[in-house]
Coordinates of C-alpha atoms in Angstrom, one line a residue:
P104 CA -15.0 -27.1 -3.3
R105 CA -12.0 -27.7 -5.5
R106 CA -8.6 -27.1 -3.8
I107 CA -5.9 -25.3 -5.7
S108 CA -2.9 -27.5 -6.6
G109 CA -0.1 -27.5 -9.1
V110 CA 1.9 -24.7 -7.6
S111 CA 5.1 -25.5 -5.7
S112 CA 4.5 -25.5 -1.9
A113 CA 7.8 -23.7 -1.4
S114 CA 7.1 -20.1 -2.1
R115 CA 9.9 -18.2 -3.9
N116 CA 12.2 -16.4 -1.6
P117 CA 12.8 -12.8 -2.8
H118 CA 16.4 -12.6 -1.4
S119 CA 19.6 -13.8 -2.9
H120 CA 22.0 -13.9 0.1
R121 CA 23.5 -17.0 1.7
L122 CA 22.0 -18.6 4.7
S123 CA 24.4 -19.8 7.4
R124 CA 24.2 -23.3 8.8
S125 CA 22.6 -22.1 12.1
L126 CA 19.9 -20.1 10.5
R127 CA 19.3 -22.8 7.9
A128 CA 18.6 -25.2 10.8
R129 CA 16.1 -22.7 12.3
C130 CA 14.6 -21.5 9.0
S131 CA 14.3 -24.7 6.9
T132 CA 12.4 -24.4 3.6
A133 CA 11.2 -26.9 1.1
A134 CA 13.2 -25.0 -1.5
A135 CA 16.9 -24.2 -1.3
V136 CA 17.3 -20.9 0.6
T137 CA 20.7 -19.3 1.0
M138 CA 21.6 -16.3 3.1
E139 CA 24.5 -14.9 5.1
L140 CA 23.9 -14.7 8.8
T141 CA 25.0 -11.8 11.0
S142 CA 25.3 -11.7 14.8
D143 CA 21.9 -10.2 15.1
V144 CA 19.5 -11.9 17.5
L145 CA 17.5 -14.3 15.3
K146 CA 13.8 -15.2 15.8
T147 CA 12.4 -18.4 14.5
A148 CA 9.2 -18.5 12.5
E149 CA 7.5 -19.8 15.6
D150 CA 7.5 -16.2 16.9
Y151 CA 5.5 -15.0 13.9
P152 CA 2.7 -17.5 13.2
M153 CA 0.0 -17.3 10.6
L154 CA -3.7 -16.9 11.5
I155 CA -5.9 -19.5 9.9
D156 CA -9.4 -20.4 11.0
G157 CA -9.0 -18.5 14.3
K158 CA -5.8 -20.3 15.2
L159 CA -2.2 -19.3 15.1
R160 CA -0.1 -21.9 13.3
Q161 CA 3.1 -22.5 11.3
G162 CA 3.5 -22.9 7.6
S163 CA 3.7 -26.3 6.1
A164 CA 6.3 -25.2 3.5
G165 CA 8.9 -24.3 6.2
A166 CA 10.0 -20.7 6.6
S167 CA 12.0 -17.9 4.8
P168 CA 14.4 -15.4 6.2
V169 CA 13.4 -11.8 6.3
V170 CA 16.2 -9.2 5.5
N171 CA 16.7 -5.9 7.3
P172 CA 17.4 -3.5 4.4
A173 CA 19.6 -1.4 6.7
T174 CA 22.1 -4.2 7.0
E175 CA 21.3 -6.5 4.1
Q176 CA 21.2 -9.4 6.6
P177 CA 18.4 -11.6 7.8
F178 CA 17.1 -10.9 11.3
A179 CA 14.2 -13.3 11.5
C180 CA 12.2 -16.0 9.8
A181 CA 8.7 -15.9 8.5
P182 CA 6.5 -19.0 8.0
S183 CA 5.9 -20.1 4.4
A184 CA 2.4 -21.3 3.6
G185 CA 2.0 -24.3 1.5
M186 CA -1.0 -25.0 -0.7
D187 CA -2.7 -27.0 2.1
D188 CA -2.4 -23.9 4.4
L189 CA -3.8 -21.6 1.7
N190 CA -6.7 -24.0 1.0
D191 CA -7.4 -24.2 4.7
A192 CA -7.5 -20.4 5.0
V193 CA -9.8 -19.9 2.0
A194 CA -12.1 -22.7 3.2
A195 CA -12.2 -21.2 6.7
A196 CA -13.2 -17.8 5.2
K197 CA -15.8 -19.4 3.1
R198 CA -17.3 -21.3 6.1
A199 CA -17.3 -18.1 8.2
F200 CA -19.0 -16.0 5.5
P201 CA -22.7 -16.9 6.0
S202 CA -22.8 -16.1 9.7
W203 CA -20.5 -13.1 9.5
S204 CA -22.4 -11.6 6.6
K205 CA -25.7 -11.9 8.6
L206 CA -24.2 -10.5 11.8
G207 CA -25.6 -7.1 12.8
Y208 CA -23.7 -4.0 12.0
D209 CA -23.2 -3.1 15.7
A210 CA -21.8 -6.5 16.4
K211 CA -19.3 -6.3 13.6
V212 CA -18.2 -2.8 14.8
A213 CA -17.7 -4.2 18.3
Y214 CA -15.3 -6.9 17.0
L215 CA -13.4 -4.4 14.8
E216 CA -13.1 -1.9 17.7
K217 CA -11.7 -4.7 19.9
F218 CA -9.2 -5.6 17.1
A219 CA -8.1 -1.9 16.9
E220 CA -7.6 -1.9 20.7
E221 CA -5.4 -5.0 20.5
V222 CA -3.3 -3.5 17.7
K223 CA -2.7 -0.4 19.8
K224 CA -1.5 -2.5 22.7
D225 CA 1.2 -4.0 20.4
A226 CA 2.0 -0.7 18.6
E227 CA 5.7 -0.4 19.7
S228 CA 6.6 -4.0 19.2
I229 CA 4.9 -4.1 15.7
A230 CA 6.6 -0.8 14.9
T231 CA 10.0 -2.2 15.7
L232 CA 9.4 -5.2 13.4
L233 CA 8.2 -2.8 10.7
T234 CA 11.4 -0.7 10.9
K235 CA 13.6 -3.8 10.8
E236 CA 11.8 -5.4 7.8
Q237 CA 10.8 -2.3 5.8
G238 CA 13.5 0.2 6.8
K239 CA 11.4 3.3 7.7
P240 CA 12.4 5.3 10.8
F241 CA 10.9 4.0 14.0
A242 CA 8.8 7.2 14.5
S243 CA 7.2 6.7 11.1
A244 CA 6.7 3.0 11.7
L245 CA 5.0 3.7 15.1
G246 CA 2.8 6.3 13.3
E247 CA 1.8 3.7 10.7
V248 CA 0.8 1.2 13.3
K249 CA -1.2 3.7 15.3
A250 CA -2.8 5.0 12.1
S251 CA -3.7 1.4 11.2
A252 CA -5.6 1.0 14.5
D253 CA -7.3 4.4 13.9
R254 CA -8.2 3.4 10.4
I255 CA -10.0 0.3 11.7
A256 CA -11.9 2.5 14.2
T257 CA -12.7 5.1 11.5
V258 CA -14.1 2.5 9.1
S259 CA -16.2 1.2 12.0
A260 CA -17.8 4.7 12.4
L261 CA -19.0 5.0 8.8
G262 CA -22.4 3.5 9.5
P263 CA -24.2 0.6 7.9
L264 CA -24.9 0.4 4.1
E265 CA -28.6 0.8 4.4
P266 CA -31.0 -0.3 1.6
E267 CA -32.3 2.4 -0.7
V268 CA -36.0 2.5 -1.5
L269 CA -36.3 3.7 -5.1
H270 CA -40.1 3.5 -5.4
E271 CA -43.0 2.6 -3.2
D272 CA -46.8 2.9 -3.7
E273 CA -49.8 1.0 -2.7
K274 CA -48.9 -1.8 -5.1
T275 CA -45.2 -2.2 -5.2
R276 CA -41.9 -1.4 -3.5
T277 CA -38.5 -1.4 -5.2
E278 CA -35.3 -1.6 -3.0
V279 CA -31.6 -1.6 -3.8
H280 CA -29.4 -3.4 -1.3
R281 CA -25.6 -3.6 -1.0
V282 CA -24.7 -7.3 -0.4
P283 CA -21.2 -8.7 0.4
R284 CA -19.5 -10.9 -2.1
G285 CA -17.9 -13.6 0.0
V286 CA -14.1 -14.3 0.4
V287 CA -11.9 -11.4 -0.3
A288 CA -8.2 -11.9 -1.1
A289 CA -6.2 -8.9 0.1
I290 CA -2.7 -8.9 -1.4
T291 CA -0.5 -6.1 0.1
P292 CA 2.8 -4.3 -0.7
W293 CA 5.9 -3.7 1.2
N294 CA 5.9 0.1 1.5
F295 CA 3.0 0.4 4.1
P296 CA 2.3 -3.2 4.9
V297 CA 0.4 -2.7 8.2
L298 CA -1.7 0.3 7.2
I299 CA -2.8 -1.2 3.9
A300 CA -3.6 -4.6 5.3
A301 CA -5.6 -3.1 8.1
S302 CA -7.5 -0.8 5.8
K303 CA -8.4 -3.5 3.3
A304 CA -9.4 -5.9 6.0
A305 CA -11.5 -3.4 7.9
S306 CA -13.5 -2.3 4.9
A307 CA -14.1 -5.8 3.6
L308 CA -15.1 -7.1 7.0
L309 CA -17.4 -4.3 7.9
S310 CA -19.2 -4.7 4.5
G311 CA -19.9 -8.3 5.5
N312 CA -17.1 -10.2 3.6
T313 CA -14.5 -12.5 5.1
V314 CA -10.8 -12.0 4.3
V315 CA -7.5 -13.8 3.5
V316 CA -4.5 -11.4 3.7
K317 CA -1.3 -12.2 2.0
P318 CA 1.6 -9.7 2.7
S319 CA 4.7 -9.0 0.6
P320 CA 7.5 -11.6 1.3
F321 CA 9.7 -8.6 2.0
T322 CA 7.6 -7.4 4.9
P323 CA 5.5 -10.3 6.3
L324 CA 6.3 -10.0 10.0
S325 CA 4.4 -6.8 11.0
T326 CA 1.3 -8.1 9.1
L327 CA 1.5 -11.4 10.8
A328 CA 1.6 -9.5 14.1
L329 CA -1.9 -8.3 13.2
G330 CA -3.0 -11.9 13.3
K331 CA -2.0 -12.1 17.0
A332 CA -4.0 -9.0 17.7
A333 CA -7.0 -10.4 15.9
E334 CA -6.8 -13.7 17.7
R335 CA -6.7 -11.9 21.1
A336 CA -9.6 -9.7 20.0
G337 CA -11.7 -12.9 19.6
L338 CA -12.7 -12.4 15.9
P339 CA -14.8 -15.4 14.9
A340 CA -12.8 -18.2 13.4
G341 CA -12.2 -17.8 9.7
V342 CA -13.4 -14.2 9.4
L343 CA -9.8 -12.9 9.1
N344 CA -6.9 -15.1 7.9
I345 CA -3.3 -14.1 7.3
V346 CA -0.9 -16.3 5.3
A347 CA 2.7 -15.6 4.3
G348 CA 4.8 -16.7 1.4
G349 CA 6.2 -15.7 -2.0
D350 CA 4.8 -14.6 -5.3
E351 CA 3.5 -18.1 -6.1
L352 CA 1.3 -18.0 -3.0
G353 CA -0.2 -14.7 -4.1
K354 CA -0.9 -16.1 -7.5
A355 CA -2.5 -19.2 -6.1
L356 CA -4.7 -17.1 -3.8
A357 CA -5.9 -14.9 -6.6
E358 CA -6.7 -18.0 -8.7
H359 CA -8.6 -19.8 -6.0
E360 CA -12.1 -20.5 -7.2
D361 CA -13.7 -19.7 -3.8
V362 CA -12.2 -16.1 -3.8
R363 CA -14.8 -13.7 -5.2
H364 CA -12.9 -10.4 -4.9
I365 CA -9.2 -9.6 -5.2
S366 CA -7.9 -6.4 -3.6
F367 CA -4.4 -5.7 -4.7
T368 CA -2.0 -2.9 -4.1
G369 CA 1.3 -2.9 -6.0
S370 CA 2.9 -2.4 -9.4
V371 CA 1.0 -1.9 -12.7
A372 CA 2.7 -5.0 -14.2
T373 CA 1.5 -7.3 -11.3
G374 CA -1.9 -5.6 -11.3
K375 CA -2.3 -6.6 -15.0
K376 CA -1.5 -10.2 -14.0
V377 CA -4.0 -10.0 -11.2
M378 CA -6.7 -8.7 -13.6
A379 CA -6.0 -11.4 -16.1
T380 CA -6.2 -14.1 -13.4
A381 CA -9.5 -12.6 -12.2
A382 CA -11.0 -12.6 -15.7
A383 CA -11.0 -16.4 -15.8
G384 CA -13.4 -16.5 -12.9
L385 CA -15.0 -13.1 -13.5
K386 CA -13.8 -12.1 -10.0
R387 CA -14.2 -8.5 -8.9
V388 CA -11.0 -6.5 -8.5
T389 CA -9.8 -3.5 -6.6
L390 CA -6.4 -2.4 -8.0
E391 CA -4.3 0.4 -6.4
L392 CA -1.3 0.5 -8.7
G393 CA 1.6 2.7 -9.6
G394 CA 1.7 6.5 -10.0
N395 CA 3.9 9.2 -11.5
D396 CA 2.3 12.1 -9.6
A397 CA 3.0 15.5 -11.0
A398 CA 3.0 18.7 -8.9
I399 CA 2.6 22.1 -10.6
V400 CA 4.1 25.1 -8.8
L401 CA 2.7 28.5 -9.9
D402 CA 4.6 31.7 -10.0
D403 CA 2.8 33.2 -7.0
V404 CA 3.8 30.4 -4.6
D405 CA 5.1 31.1 -1.1
I406 CA 8.5 29.5 -1.4
E407 CA 9.3 28.5 2.3
P408 CA 6.1 26.6 3.2
A409 CA 5.7 25.1 -0.3
S410 CA 9.3 23.8 -0.4
R411 CA 9.0 22.2 3.0
K412 CA 5.7 20.4 2.1
I413 CA 6.9 19.5 -1.4
F414 CA 10.1 18.0 0.0
Q415 CA 8.1 15.9 2.5
A416 CA 5.6 14.8 -0.2
S417 CA 8.3 13.6 -2.5
M418 CA 10.8 12.1 0.0
A419 CA 8.5 10.6 2.7
N420 CA 9.2 6.9 3.3
T421 CA 12.4 7.5 1.1
G422 CA 10.1 8.2 -1.8
Q423 CA 8.4 4.8 -1.6
V424 CA 4.8 6.1 -1.6
C425 CA 2.4 5.5 -4.4
T426 CA 1.2 9.1 -4.3
A427 CA 4.5 10.7 -3.7
I428 CA 5.4 13.7 -5.9
K429 CA 7.5 12.1 -8.7
R430 CA 7.6 14.9 -11.2
L431 CA 7.9 18.6 -10.2
Y432 CA 6.9 21.3 -12.7
V433 CA 7.9 24.7 -11.5
H434 CA 7.2 28.1 -13.1
E435 CA 10.4 29.6 -14.4
K436 CA 9.9 32.8 -12.3
V437 CA 10.3 30.8 -9.1
F438 CA 12.3 27.9 -10.4
D439 CA 15.7 28.9 -8.9
P440 CA 14.6 29.9 -5.4
L441 CA 12.3 26.9 -5.0
V442 CA 15.1 24.5 -6.2
D443 CA 17.6 26.2 -3.8
A444 CA 15.1 25.7 -0.9
L445 CA 14.6 22.0 -1.8
V446 CA 18.3 21.4 -1.9
T447 CA 18.6 22.9 1.6
H448 CA 15.9 20.5 2.9
A449 CA 17.6 17.6 1.2
K450 CA 21.0 18.4 2.7
N451 CA 19.4 18.6 6.2
A452 CA 18.0 15.1 5.9
R453 CA 19.6 12.3 8.0
V454 CA 19.8 9.0 6.2
G455 CA 20.5 5.8 8.2
D456 CA 19.1 2.8 10.1
G457 CA 15.6 3.6 11.1
L458 CA 16.2 2.4 14.7
T459 CA 18.8 5.1 15.2
K460 CA 17.5 8.2 16.9
G461 CA 17.2 11.3 14.7
I462 CA 17.1 9.5 11.4
T463 CA 14.7 11.0 8.9
H464 CA 15.1 8.7 6.0
G465 CA 15.7 4.9 6.1
P466 CA 17.0 2.7 3.3
L467 CA 15.1 1.6 0.2
N468 CA 13.3 -1.7 1.0
N469 CA 15.1 -4.2 -1.2
K470 CA 17.9 -4.7 -3.7
M471 CA 15.5 -4.8 -6.7
Q472 CA 14.1 -1.4 -5.9
Y473 CA 17.5 0.0 -5.2
D474 CA 18.7 -1.1 -8.6
I475 CA 15.6 0.5 -10.2
V476 CA 16.2 3.9 -8.6
T477 CA 20.0 3.9 -9.3
G478 CA 19.4 2.7 -12.8
L479 CA 16.9 5.5 -13.6
L480 CA 19.3 8.1 -12.2
E481 CA 22.3 6.8 -14.2
D482 CA 20.2 6.8 -17.4
A483 CA 19.2 10.5 -16.7
K484 CA 22.8 11.5 -16.1
E485 CA 23.8 9.9 -19.4
Q486 CA 21.2 12.2 -21.1
G487 CA 22.5 15.4 -19.5
A488 CA 20.8 15.5 -16.2
K489 CA 22.4 17.7 -13.5
V490 CA 22.4 16.3 -10.0
L491 CA 22.1 19.1 -7.5
C492 CA 22.4 17.1 -4.3
G493 CA 22.6 13.4 -3.3
G494 CA 23.1 11.2 -6.2
S495 CA 25.3 8.5 -4.7
A496 CA 24.9 5.9 -2.0
P497 CA 27.0 6.0 1.1
E498 CA 29.7 3.3 1.6
G499 CA 28.8 0.3 3.6
P500 CA 25.9 -2.2 3.8
G501 CA 22.3 -1.2 3.4
Y502 CA 20.1 -0.1 0.5
F503 CA 20.6 3.6 1.5
F504 CA 20.2 6.4 -1.0
P505 CA 20.0 10.1 -0.1
P506 CA 17.3 12.6 -1.2
T507 CA 18.4 13.6 -4.7
L508 CA 17.3 16.5 -6.8
V509 CA 17.8 16.5 -10.6
T510 CA 17.4 19.2 -13.2
G511 CA 18.1 19.3 -16.9
V512 CA 15.6 16.6 -17.8
K513 CA 12.2 16.5 -19.5
E514 CA 9.7 14.1 -21.0
G515 CA 11.4 11.3 -22.9
V516 CA 13.9 10.6 -20.1
R517 CA 13.0 7.5 -18.1
L518 CA 13.3 9.3 -14.8
V519 CA 10.5 11.6 -15.8
D520 CA 8.3 9.1 -17.7
E521 CA 8.5 6.1 -15.3
E522 CA 7.7 5.7 -11.6
Q523 CA 11.0 5.8 -9.7
F524 CA 9.5 4.9 -6.3
G525 CA 12.5 6.3 -4.6
P526 CA 14.2 9.5 -3.3
V527 CA 15.1 11.0 -6.7
L528 CA 13.0 14.0 -7.9
P529 CA 13.2 15.5 -11.4
V530 CA 12.5 19.3 -11.3
I531 CA 11.3 20.7 -14.6
P532 CA 10.7 24.4 -15.5
F533 CA 7.6 25.7 -17.4
T534 CA 6.3 29.1 -18.6
D535 CA 2.7 28.3 -19.5
V536 CA 0.2 26.7 -17.1
D537 CA -1.8 25.0 -19.9
D538 CA 1.5 23.5 -21.1
A539 CA 2.3 22.3 -17.6
V540 CA -1.1 20.6 -17.3
A541 CA -0.8 19.0 -20.7
R542 CA 2.7 17.6 -19.7
A543 CA 1.4 16.4 -16.4
N544 CA -1.5 14.6 -18.1
A545 CA 0.8 13.1 -20.8
S546 CA 1.3 10.0 -18.8
P547 CA -0.3 6.5 -18.6
F548 CA -0.5 7.0 -14.9
G549 CA -3.2 8.9 -13.1
L550 CA -3.0 8.4 -9.3
G551 CA -2.5 11.8 -7.8
G552 CA -1.4 15.3 -8.5
S553 CA -1.2 18.8 -6.9
V554 CA -1.1 22.5 -7.6
W555 CA 0.8 25.0 -5.4
T556 CA -0.3 28.6 -5.3
T557 CA -1.4 31.5 -3.0
D558 CA -4.7 31.6 -5.0
P559 CA -6.6 28.5 -3.8
E560 CA -9.6 29.0 -6.2
K561 CA -7.2 29.2 -9.2
G562 CA -5.4 26.2 -7.9
A563 CA -8.7 24.2 -7.6
E564 CA -9.6 25.1 -11.2
I565 CA -6.2 23.8 -12.4
A566 CA -6.3 20.8 -10.2
S567 CA -9.7 19.9 -11.7
R568 CA -8.0 19.5 -15.1
L569 CA -5.4 17.0 -13.9
E570 CA -6.4 13.4 -15.0
T571 CA -6.0 11.8 -11.6
G572 CA -8.0 9.9 -9.0
V573 CA -7.1 12.5 -6.4
T574 CA -5.7 16.0 -6.6
W575 CA -4.6 18.5 -3.9
V576 CA -4.1 22.2 -3.7
N577 CA -1.2 23.3 -1.5
A578 CA -0.8 19.8 -0.2
H579 CA 0.1 16.3 -1.4
I580 CA -0.3 12.8 0.1
T581 CA -2.3 14.1 3.0
G582 CA -5.8 12.7 3.6
D583 CA -8.7 13.4 6.0
F584 CA -9.4 10.0 7.7
A585 CA -11.6 11.5 10.4
G586 CA -15.3 12.2 10.0
K587 CA -16.0 11.3 6.3
P588 CA -12.8 10.1 4.7
P589 CA -12.7 10.6 1.0
P590 CA -12.4 7.8 -1.6
F591 CA -9.0 7.0 -2.9
G592 CA -7.9 5.4 -6.1
G593 CA -6.4 6.0 -9.5
A594 CA -7.3 6.9 -13.1
K595 CA -5.9 5.4 -16.3
M596 CA -3.3 2.7 -15.5
S597 CA -3.1 3.7 -11.8
G598 CA -5.9 1.4 -10.8
I599 CA -9.5 0.3 -10.8
G600 CA -12.0 0.9 -8.0
R601 CA -11.8 3.0 -4.8
E602 CA -10.7 2.4 -1.2
H603 CA -11.4 4.3 2.0
G604 CA -14.7 5.9 3.2
R605 CA -18.1 4.7 2.2
A606 CA -16.9 4.2 -1.3
G607 CA -14.4 1.7 0.2
L608 CA -17.2 -0.2 1.9
E609 CA -19.3 -0.3 -1.3
E610 CA -16.3 -1.5 -3.3
Y611 CA -16.6 -4.9 -1.6
T612 CA -20.4 -5.3 -2.3
D613 CA -22.7 -6.0 -5.2
L614 CA -26.0 -4.2 -5.9
K615 CA -29.1 -6.3 -5.4
T616 CA -32.5 -5.1 -6.5
I617 CA -35.6 -6.4 -4.7
R618 CA -39.0 -5.7 -6.1
V619 CA -42.0 -6.5 -3.9
A620 CA -45.5 -6.8 -5.2
K621 CA -47.7 -6.1 -2.2
K622 CA -50.7 -8.1 -3.7
L623 CA -50.9 -11.1 -5.9

């Protein structure tokens, strides 16, 4: 098979700080990397190897520093995969595919359950890494790691994708089978790096594919730690591979001719590039992209529980959730009391380093996202927005920004029209429910939405009119991942395809029809 070349083996480093001489010696790269070093204990890339063909190994393109967003300083190095590493990973996955795809369902489940057990053993150490590189509070990071192990186990419990017999008589039988595609490229984001990587890998593996995971360069370490768990679990060589690097590495992985399916979670802009890349080889794609979720609060709502849940659904992970509430439409009759309750919740939040006890909200993950959030807020203020709480960053290092509530804005203001992906929530009054639904739907996005009311049947009817992939009544973000987890994905520009549950397994397969003539 052709090996991908023509892309610099030194993946682009996402940070712009200066690297001290001591760290430069430990984190050498083929490209010039500059970062400022603090007195934090540094780890070399040797502590966080990649997993390729069943073996833990370093990157041939050196390593890149990983920045703690709470300090704006590097605390460790991640290996940087070169093109030889990437080609080796894809080749290993391709070699492993024939035997893995033919392996019985129970045997696959046994491997995945062992993998989940090994992840749980490392839960606290992975969570510490996750807090340092992503910024979320340790309790949230630990919850994500445990949820990742649970997700692997939940996928394993879904049962095999059995053939369907469409017709059978004495002469013929027609069957429809779900068959795996081959090598899956799983390209994951920085907001929930462990959970999303584990979920994509588990679904693709259980449906019979092999996988190459490429995490965000902002949060590679916690995902690389999954590779250690997979190696200890004894997954067959090449079945799961994890490589680290910058944007060029992700592009090269998506372009690789031996990759048959690209599963990407990230921005709409990058999703379009992935889709264009896939078109050249007619690769299948799963795209979970941005959202601008609207929540509609009716005039009969119970203020206290609704305000508590709405605040959590808008500010969880410092607003860095694809399905977070990003626009809040509130009936004018309950507008003032609901806003007052939200302000109280915001003022009770504790913003700081996620490793500090009692912190509820960590920093934004990176400088680029910090600039987006603050830029949208400044634009809204210039257009007459009223900031009720928050609105300015604390002094000192770190990409911290407090929960911020904004009124006096409407459609046409960027904060309302675009995805802020941060802790700034515009609250907009309405008088007519049909108008609120129309305004919620007047968006190129369609990931999630919710309706809040004491009449659940009325709420369900309104929710059914929202043009989204998933809607909630009296909840938002929550999902049932026990028993029969529902499919998840977006409408319009929020994505293509579905993840989770049986739909998530089927997503990584092709339909194959077999017609049998019983007699010549």
